[in-house]
XYZ file of C-alpha atoms in Angstrom:
155
model
C 87.265 86.947 90.127
C 89.682 86.580 93.533
C 88.574 87.625 96.897
C 91.435 90.513 96.779
C 89.763 91.126 93.431
C 86.443 91.475 94.775
C 87.152 93.467 97.630
C 89.858 96.180 95.060
C 86.662 96.820 93.054
C 84.277 97.912 95.758
C 85.547 100.957 94.412
C 85.394 104.502 96.146
C 81.223 104.325 96.770
C 81.919 101.460 98.864
C 84.547 102.941 101.023
C 82.082 105.206 102.202
C 79.832 102.148 103.679
C 81.444 101.430 106.921
C 79.924 97.635 107.372
C 81.059 96.454 103.923
C 84.773 98.019 104.720
C 84.582 96.059 107.852
C 82.894 92.621 106.943
C 86.238 90.988 106.128
C 87.315 92.094 109.693
C 84.787 90.224 111.316
C 85.299 87.073 109.514
C 89.004 86.992 110.155
C 88.089 87.975 113.855
C 85.452 84.956 113.734
C 88.437 82.544 112.163
C 87.384 82.576 108.628
C 89.910 84.855 106.714
C 90.541 81.893 105.190
C 87.661 82.335 102.964
C 89.101 85.973 101.282
C 92.352 83.582 100.383
C 95.562 84.430 99.749
C 96.085 87.491 98.558
C 94.598 89.698 101.835
C 95.710 89.322 105.493
C 93.825 91.561 108.394
C 96.079 94.073 109.942
C 96.097 94.666 114.135
C 97.803 97.573 114.976
C 97.360 100.191 117.857
C 95.566 103.453 117.779
C 98.806 105.828 117.796
C 96.495 108.494 120.117
C 94.200 105.918 121.595
C 96.275 102.975 122.154
C 93.096 100.852 121.193
C 93.102 97.978 118.893
C 92.286 98.753 115.236
C 92.206 96.264 112.522
C 92.278 97.148 108.517
C 92.243 94.270 105.779
C 94.611 94.806 102.988
C 95.464 93.206 99.791
C 98.963 91.469 99.908
C 101.683 92.855 97.361
C 103.847 90.288 97.850
C 105.219 87.418 99.855
C 108.714 87.542 99.177
C 109.674 85.382 101.742
C 108.670 82.664 104.928
C 106.602 84.536 107.228
C 107.294 87.611 104.996
C 104.685 89.879 103.728
C 104.517 93.036 101.942
C 101.211 95.371 101.998
C 100.569 99.000 100.171
C 98.708 101.996 101.846
C 96.211 102.399 98.656
C 95.274 106.019 100.470
C 98.909 106.710 100.974
C 100.950 107.846 104.194
C 97.911 109.825 105.524
C 96.267 106.608 105.838
C 94.882 105.600 110.108
C 96.756 102.068 109.995
C 100.033 103.693 108.544
C 100.179 106.417 110.612
C 99.935 104.137 113.142
C 102.363 101.073 112.506
C 104.742 104.441 111.593
C 103.835 105.060 115.623
C 104.017 101.599 116.743
C 105.584 98.889 114.247
C 104.393 95.824 116.608
C 101.227 95.042 114.894
C 99.460 91.476 114.782
C 98.660 89.726 111.497
C 95.898 87.196 111.023
C 95.924 85.232 107.028
C 93.770 82.532 105.174
C 96.337 79.775 108.331
C 97.888 82.017 110.537
C 96.225 83.980 113.477
C 96.893 86.578 115.506
C 100.238 85.898 114.309
C 102.668 88.822 116.152
C 105.119 90.848 113.603
C 107.351 93.998 113.190
C 106.089 96.429 110.289
C 108.156 98.298 107.801
C 107.664 100.861 106.135
C 110.036 100.708 103.063
C 112.089 103.141 101.297
C 110.501 104.686 97.942
C 113.538 102.579 95.638
C 111.948 98.910 97.142
C 108.107 100.346 97.649
C 108.364 100.909 93.641
C 110.520 97.639 93.104
C 107.164 95.791 94.706
C 104.620 97.854 92.953
C 106.214 97.182 89.737
C 106.683 93.613 90.872
C 102.430 93.715 91.610
C 101.617 95.346 88.426
C 102.959 92.754 86.016
C 101.742 89.028 87.872
C 98.131 90.944 88.986
C 97.659 93.453 86.086
C 93.779 93.410 86.426
C 93.753 93.395 89.601
C 96.091 96.762 89.863
C 93.825 98.404 87.151
C 90.687 98.448 88.837
C 92.849 98.989 92.330
C 94.516 102.143 90.712
C 90.965 103.106 89.257
C 88.870 102.527 92.626
C 92.066 104.941 94.665
C 91.924 107.385 91.989
C 88.237 107.900 91.879
C 88.696 107.445 96.222
C 91.800 110.563 96.425
C 91.086 112.355 92.714
C 94.691 112.316 92.691
C 96.611 110.147 90.321
C 98.602 107.113 90.854
C 101.784 107.201 90.612
C 103.923 105.584 93.729
C 102.322 103.709 96.622
C 103.600 103.317 100.412
C 104.427 99.759 101.009
C 104.891 98.012 104.318
C 107.126 94.918 104.877
C 105.469 92.678 107.464
C 107.728 90.366 109.448
C 106.583 87.336 111.713
C 107.963 88.291 115.146
C 110.197 84.872 116.199
């Protein structure tokens, strides 16, 4: 099981345990993000109301080009990080090999997001099955589409 699969299998119950969900953030901030592999990244964004730095670890759905990452909002458009990047698209990302790299976050349109999700499902069917199950348990709704965000390294 990859680190991304492990994160996906935490499930709805673990999502209510703040320390467990935030543990990967501590690894990234300590410079140990490489331990989580290449299918996850940490996104630093700015709170739309507070103006404070916020952090979330997300699964990388695809890496279509150099310096480009696609991530998914598993809890839809109401997820705090998703709402924050819509208000302030200048973000920073950390991956296994990058630390605090400036990037621009751009929500994808529905067609592009659906294509990205299909690509992910084809390439990671077991991870999708676990992720979908976790999202559906947490939200109580079936998953048909999910908002996707394209992160492009700045400069």
